[in-house]
Short mmCIF file of C-alpha atoms and ligand atoms in Angstrom, two decimals:
data_model
loop_
_atom_site.label_atom_id
_atom_site.label_comp_id
_atom_site.label_asym_id
_atom_site.label_seq_id
_atom_site.Cartn_x
_atom_site.Cartn_y
_atom_site.Cartn_z
CA MET A 1 11.98 -29.18 13.40
CA ALA A 2 10.85 -26.92 10.54
CA GLU A 3 13.61 -25.01 8.81
CA PRO A 4 13.50 -21.29 9.59
CA VAL A 5 12.00 -18.94 7.04
CA LYS A 6 13.41 -15.44 6.71
CA LEU A 7 12.15 -12.70 4.43
CA ILE A 8 14.44 -9.83 3.50
CA GLY A 9 12.09 -6.93 2.85
CA CYS A 10 11.72 -3.21 3.28
CA PHE A 11 9.01 -0.92 4.55
CA GLY A 12 6.27 0.04 2.12
CA SER A 13 7.11 -2.28 -0.78
CA PRO A 14 4.25 -3.80 -2.81
CA PHE A 15 6.64 -6.57 -3.92
CA VAL A 16 7.53 -7.52 -0.35
CA HIS A 17 3.80 -7.42 0.43
CA ARG A 18 3.26 -10.23 -2.10
CA ALA A 19 5.67 -12.54 -0.29
CA GLU A 20 4.29 -11.65 3.13
CA VAL A 21 0.67 -12.26 2.14
CA ALA A 22 1.61 -15.66 0.73
CA LEU A 23 3.39 -16.61 3.97
CA GLN A 24 0.50 -15.34 6.06
CA LEU A 25 -2.13 -17.16 4.01
CA LYS A 26 -0.17 -20.39 4.38
CA GLY A 27 0.32 -19.78 8.09
CA VAL A 28 4.11 -19.99 7.82
CA PRO A 29 6.00 -18.36 10.69
CA TYR A 30 8.78 -16.12 9.37
CA GLU A 31 11.26 -13.51 10.43
CA LEU A 32 11.12 -10.23 8.52
CA ILE A 33 14.54 -8.66 8.08
CA GLU A 34 14.09 -4.98 7.22
CA GLU A 35 16.47 -3.71 4.60
CA ASP A 36 17.39 -0.09 3.94
CA VAL A 37 17.31 -0.07 0.12
CA ASN A 38 19.28 3.20 0.09
CA ASN A 39 22.10 1.51 1.96
CA LYS A 40 21.99 -2.14 1.00
CA SER A 41 23.30 -4.71 3.46
CA ASP A 42 25.89 -7.38 2.72
CA LEU A 43 23.15 -9.90 3.44
CA LEU A 44 21.01 -8.60 0.56
CA LEU A 45 23.96 -8.27 -1.83
CA LYS A 46 25.05 -11.80 -1.00
CA HIS A 47 21.63 -13.34 -1.52
CA ASN A 48 20.41 -11.29 -4.50
CA PRO A 49 23.59 -10.35 -6.37
CA VAL A 50 21.74 -10.17 -9.69
CA HIS A 51 19.08 -7.54 -8.99
CA GLN A 52 20.01 -6.45 -5.45
CA LYS A 53 16.32 -5.99 -4.69
CA VAL A 54 13.82 -7.13 -2.09
CA PRO A 55 11.99 -9.39 -1.40
CA VAL A 56 14.39 -12.28 -0.91
CA LEU A 57 13.27 -15.48 0.78
CA LEU A 58 15.64 -17.64 2.81
CA HIS A 59 14.42 -21.13 3.70
CA GLY A 60 16.86 -23.04 5.84
CA ASP A 61 20.40 -23.13 4.45
CA ARG A 62 19.41 -23.46 0.82
CA PRO A 63 20.14 -20.80 -1.83
CA ALA A 64 17.97 -17.72 -1.61
CA ILE A 65 14.84 -17.28 -3.69
CA CYS A 66 14.44 -13.92 -5.42
CA GLU A 67 11.63 -12.18 -7.33
CA SER A 68 8.31 -11.74 -5.60
CA LEU A 69 6.19 -13.98 -7.84
CA VAL A 70 8.80 -16.75 -7.86
CA ILE A 71 8.73 -16.54 -4.07
CA VAL A 72 4.93 -16.76 -3.99
CA GLU A 73 4.99 -19.86 -6.21
CA TYR A 74 7.67 -21.43 -4.03
CA ILE A 75 5.70 -20.76 -0.85
CA ASP A 76 2.64 -22.30 -2.48
CA GLU A 77 4.50 -25.49 -3.35
CA ALA A 78 6.71 -25.81 -0.28
CA PHE A 79 4.14 -25.36 2.48
CA ASP A 80 0.78 -26.81 3.43
CA GLY A 81 -2.28 -24.63 3.63
CA PRO A 82 -4.71 -23.22 1.08
CA LEU A 83 -3.57 -23.50 -2.55
CA LEU A 84 -2.64 -20.12 -4.00
CA LEU A 85 -2.32 -21.18 -7.62
CA PRO A 86 -5.27 -23.02 -9.18
CA SER A 87 -4.95 -26.82 -9.14
CA ASP A 88 -6.05 -27.13 -12.77
CA PRO A 89 -3.02 -26.74 -15.14
CA HIS A 90 -4.99 -24.60 -17.59
CA ASP A 91 -6.26 -22.23 -14.89
CA ARG A 92 -2.74 -22.11 -13.47
CA ALA A 93 -1.27 -21.08 -16.83
CA VAL A 94 -3.96 -18.42 -17.24
CA ALA A 95 -3.26 -17.02 -13.75
CA ARG A 96 0.47 -16.87 -14.55
CA PHE A 97 -0.23 -15.09 -17.84
CA TRP A 98 -2.27 -12.36 -16.15
CA ALA A 99 0.26 -11.99 -13.35
CA ALA A 100 2.95 -11.42 -15.98
CA PHE A 101 0.62 -8.96 -17.75
CA MET A 102 0.23 -7.08 -14.46
CA TYR A 103 3.96 -7.02 -13.93
CA LYS A 104 4.90 -5.90 -17.43
CA GLU A 105 2.28 -4.12 -19.53
CA CYS A 106 0.05 -2.88 -16.70
CA LYS A 107 2.80 -1.73 -14.36
CA ASP A 108 4.86 -0.06 -17.07
CA SER A 109 1.98 1.94 -18.54
CA MET A 110 0.84 2.95 -15.03
CA TRP A 111 4.30 4.08 -14.09
CA ILE A 112 4.67 6.24 -17.21
CA ALA A 113 1.14 7.61 -16.74
CA LEU A 114 1.92 8.58 -13.16
CA TRP A 115 5.28 10.24 -13.56
CA THR A 116 5.50 11.87 -17.00
CA ASP A 117 3.57 14.68 -18.65
CA GLY A 118 2.33 15.95 -22.02
CA GLU A 119 1.59 13.60 -24.90
CA VAL A 120 3.70 10.77 -23.42
CA GLN A 121 1.55 10.81 -20.31
CA ALA A 122 -1.74 11.14 -22.21
CA ARG A 123 -0.86 8.06 -24.28
CA ALA A 124 0.14 6.11 -21.16
CA VAL A 125 -3.10 7.07 -19.38
CA ARG A 126 -5.11 5.71 -22.32
CA GLU A 127 -3.02 2.53 -22.33
CA THR A 128 -3.36 2.10 -18.55
CA LYS A 129 -7.13 2.41 -18.67
CA LYS A 130 -7.29 -0.14 -21.49
CA ASN A 131 -5.04 -2.50 -19.47
CA LEU A 132 -7.16 -2.03 -16.35
CA THR A 133 -10.26 -2.93 -18.36
CA LEU A 134 -8.55 -6.10 -19.61
CA LEU A 135 -7.54 -7.01 -16.07
CA GLU A 136 -11.03 -6.26 -14.77
CA GLY A 137 -12.35 -8.77 -17.33
CA GLN A 138 -10.59 -11.50 -15.33
CA LEU A 139 -12.83 -10.86 -12.33
CA GLN A 140 -15.60 -13.27 -13.08
CA GLU A 141 -19.13 -12.24 -12.24
CA GLY A 142 -20.22 -13.18 -8.76
CA LYS A 143 -16.66 -14.01 -7.64
CA ARG A 144 -15.06 -11.99 -4.85
CA PHE A 145 -11.48 -12.44 -5.98
CA PHE A 146 -9.52 -13.31 -9.10
CA GLY A 147 -8.94 -16.67 -7.42
CA GLY A 148 -12.66 -17.23 -6.77
CA GLU A 149 -13.98 -17.01 -3.20
CA ALA A 150 -10.52 -16.91 -1.63
CA ILE A 151 -7.43 -14.83 -2.32
CA GLY A 152 -5.12 -16.61 -4.76
CA PHE A 153 -1.98 -16.11 -6.83
CA LEU A 154 -3.41 -13.49 -9.20
CA ASP A 155 -4.94 -11.51 -6.32
CA ILE A 156 -1.52 -11.45 -4.72
CA ALA A 157 0.14 -10.42 -8.00
CA VAL A 158 -2.33 -7.55 -8.46
CA GLY A 159 -2.72 -6.92 -4.72
CA GLY A 160 -0.21 -4.10 -4.55
CA MET A 161 -2.55 -2.05 -6.68
CA SER A 162 -5.28 -2.08 -4.05
CA HIS A 163 -3.20 -0.29 -1.41
CA TRP A 164 -0.43 1.39 -3.40
CA MET A 165 -2.32 2.72 -6.43
CA GLY A 166 -4.02 5.41 -4.31
CA VAL A 167 -0.70 6.23 -2.64
CA PHE A 168 1.08 6.74 -5.97
CA GLU A 169 -1.91 8.63 -7.38
CA GLU A 170 -1.78 10.96 -4.39
CA ILE A 171 1.95 11.61 -4.66
CA ALA A 172 1.79 12.10 -8.45
CA GLY A 173 -1.50 14.06 -8.44
CA VAL A 174 -2.94 11.78 -11.17
CA ARG A 175 -6.11 9.61 -11.09
CA LEU A 176 -6.01 6.33 -13.00
CA LEU A 177 -8.36 3.93 -11.21
CA THR A 178 -11.86 5.28 -10.67
CA GLU A 179 -15.21 3.81 -9.60
CA GLU A 180 -16.82 5.29 -12.70
CA GLU A 181 -14.52 3.56 -15.16
CA HIS A 182 -13.58 0.37 -13.29
CA PRO A 183 -16.26 -0.37 -10.67
CA THR A 184 -15.52 -4.11 -10.45
CA LEU A 185 -11.79 -3.62 -10.02
CA CYS A 186 -12.44 -0.95 -7.35
CA ARG A 187 -14.80 -3.33 -5.54
CA TRP A 188 -12.10 -6.03 -5.67
CA ALA A 189 -9.44 -3.59 -4.40
CA LYS A 190 -11.60 -2.78 -1.35
CA GLU A 191 -12.30 -6.44 -0.62
CA TYR A 192 -8.64 -7.38 -0.95
CA ALA A 193 -7.47 -4.60 1.38
CA ALA A 194 -10.22 -5.43 3.89
CA ASP A 195 -9.23 -9.10 4.14
CA GLU A 196 -8.10 -9.98 7.66
CA THR A 197 -4.94 -11.83 6.56
CA VAL A 198 -3.97 -9.14 4.05
CA GLN A 199 -4.44 -6.45 6.68
CA ARG A 200 -1.82 -8.08 8.88
CA CYS A 201 0.82 -7.14 6.32
CA LEU A 202 -0.45 -3.91 4.84
CA PRO A 203 1.75 -1.01 5.91
CA ASP A 204 0.14 2.11 7.34
CA ARG A 205 -0.97 4.29 4.40
CA ASP A 206 0.23 7.63 5.80
CA ARG A 207 3.63 6.17 6.58
CA VAL A 208 3.87 4.78 3.05
CA VAL A 209 3.02 8.19 1.57
CA ALA A 210 5.68 9.80 3.81
CA ALA A 211 8.28 7.16 2.91
CA LEU A 212 7.67 7.22 -0.85
CA THR A 213 7.14 10.96 -1.45
CA PRO A 214 10.89 11.76 -1.29
CA ARG A 215 11.43 9.19 -4.06
CA LYS A 216 9.30 11.17 -6.52
CA GLU A 217 12.26 12.48 -8.53
CA LEU A 218 13.64 8.98 -8.83
CA TYR A 219 10.26 7.72 -10.06
CA VAL A 220 10.12 10.50 -12.67
CA SER A 221 13.56 9.60 -14.02
CA ILE A 222 12.70 5.86 -14.14
CA ALA A 223 9.42 6.62 -15.94
CA LYS A 224 11.17 8.84 -18.50
CA ALA A 225 13.69 6.11 -19.23
CA MET A 226 10.88 3.55 -19.58
CA ALA A 227 8.96 5.83 -21.96
CA ALA A 228 12.10 6.39 -24.07
CA GLN A 229 12.49 2.62 -24.51
CA LYS A 230 8.91 2.11 -25.73
N1 GSH B 301 10.84 -7.70 -9.89
C1 GSH B 301 11.11 -7.56 -8.49
C2 GSH B 301 10.99 -6.09 -8.10
C3 GSH B 301 11.42 -5.85 -6.68
C4 GSH B 301 11.67 -4.37 -6.39
O1 GSH B 301 11.61 -3.50 -7.27
N2 GSH B 301 11.97 -4.09 -5.11
C5 GSH B 301 12.31 -2.76 -4.71
C6 GSH B 301 11.56 -2.41 -3.43
S1 GSH B 301 9.89 -2.01 -3.82
C7 GSH B 301 13.80 -2.69 -4.40
O2 GSH B 301 14.36 -3.59 -3.82
N3 GSH B 301 14.43 -1.59 -4.80
C8 GSH B 301 15.82 -1.38 -4.58
C9 GSH B 301 16.52 -0.91 -5.82
O3 GSH B 301 15.86 -0.73 -6.86
O4 GSH B 301 17.72 -0.70 -5.76
C10 GSH B 301 10.17 -8.44 -7.68
O5 GSH B 301 9.06 -8.70 -8.15
O6 GSH B 301 10.57 -8.92 -6.61
#
C-alpha cells in the first residue's frame, strides 16, 4: 500500500500552492492539514523547527520535507506522472536558476516595491520591472508555459505570481505587472491560472484578499527591514 502523503499548509499561501500543484499534477492523493500560522501547532514546530513555516510535506514515517521548491523537486522524483523538471540536465539547471531568481531577486524587489514608499519604492519598482522583463525572456516564443506545452517546475515556482500578484497589488494600491509592459508574462499568468489542475488548488481570490489585508502592517515592516539590508 502507498505510504500516506500529508501536506501541512495554510489558507492563501503561494508557497503551499506550489506543493499542492505538484501533487495534483502528479495525481498523488494527499491530506491537507490546515495550519493557523498565527498560532502554530506542535505538529508544525516538530516537523519544521528551523523555519517554522508552511508548506511541510510528510511522506510515510520519514523525516519531513520543508521549503516549497525542495518539496516540488521531491514530488517530481518520488512519484510517477508527468515530469515537472526538464529531463535534460542543462535545461534542469537553467530552470533551477530561474526559480532561485524568482525566489530571491524578483520576490524581494517586488515586496519592497509593494510595501514601501518614496525613493526606496521608486528604485524597487524600477528593479522589479527589470526583473519581470528578464523573467519574461524565459517564455520562449510559441510556448504556452515556461516548461513548454505543459506546466513544469519553473511555472510552479513563478505560479504564485499569477494569482497573488493582483491580490498584493490591490491591497498595496500599487501596479507592477501590466499588459502594456509585460504582455507575454500577463498572457502566461492567465493561462497558468486557467489550467484545470491549477484551478483545483487556487484559493478563492476574494477570500485571499480578506485573509491577507489584515497582514498589511506586517508586510510593511518586513519590506522596510529588507530594504534596509540592501
Ligand atoms: N521559503 C519558504 C517560505 C514559506 C513561507 O513563507 N510560508 C509562510 C506562509 S505563506 C509561513 O509559513 N509563514 C509563517 C511565518 O512566517 O511565521 C518556502 O518556500 O516554503
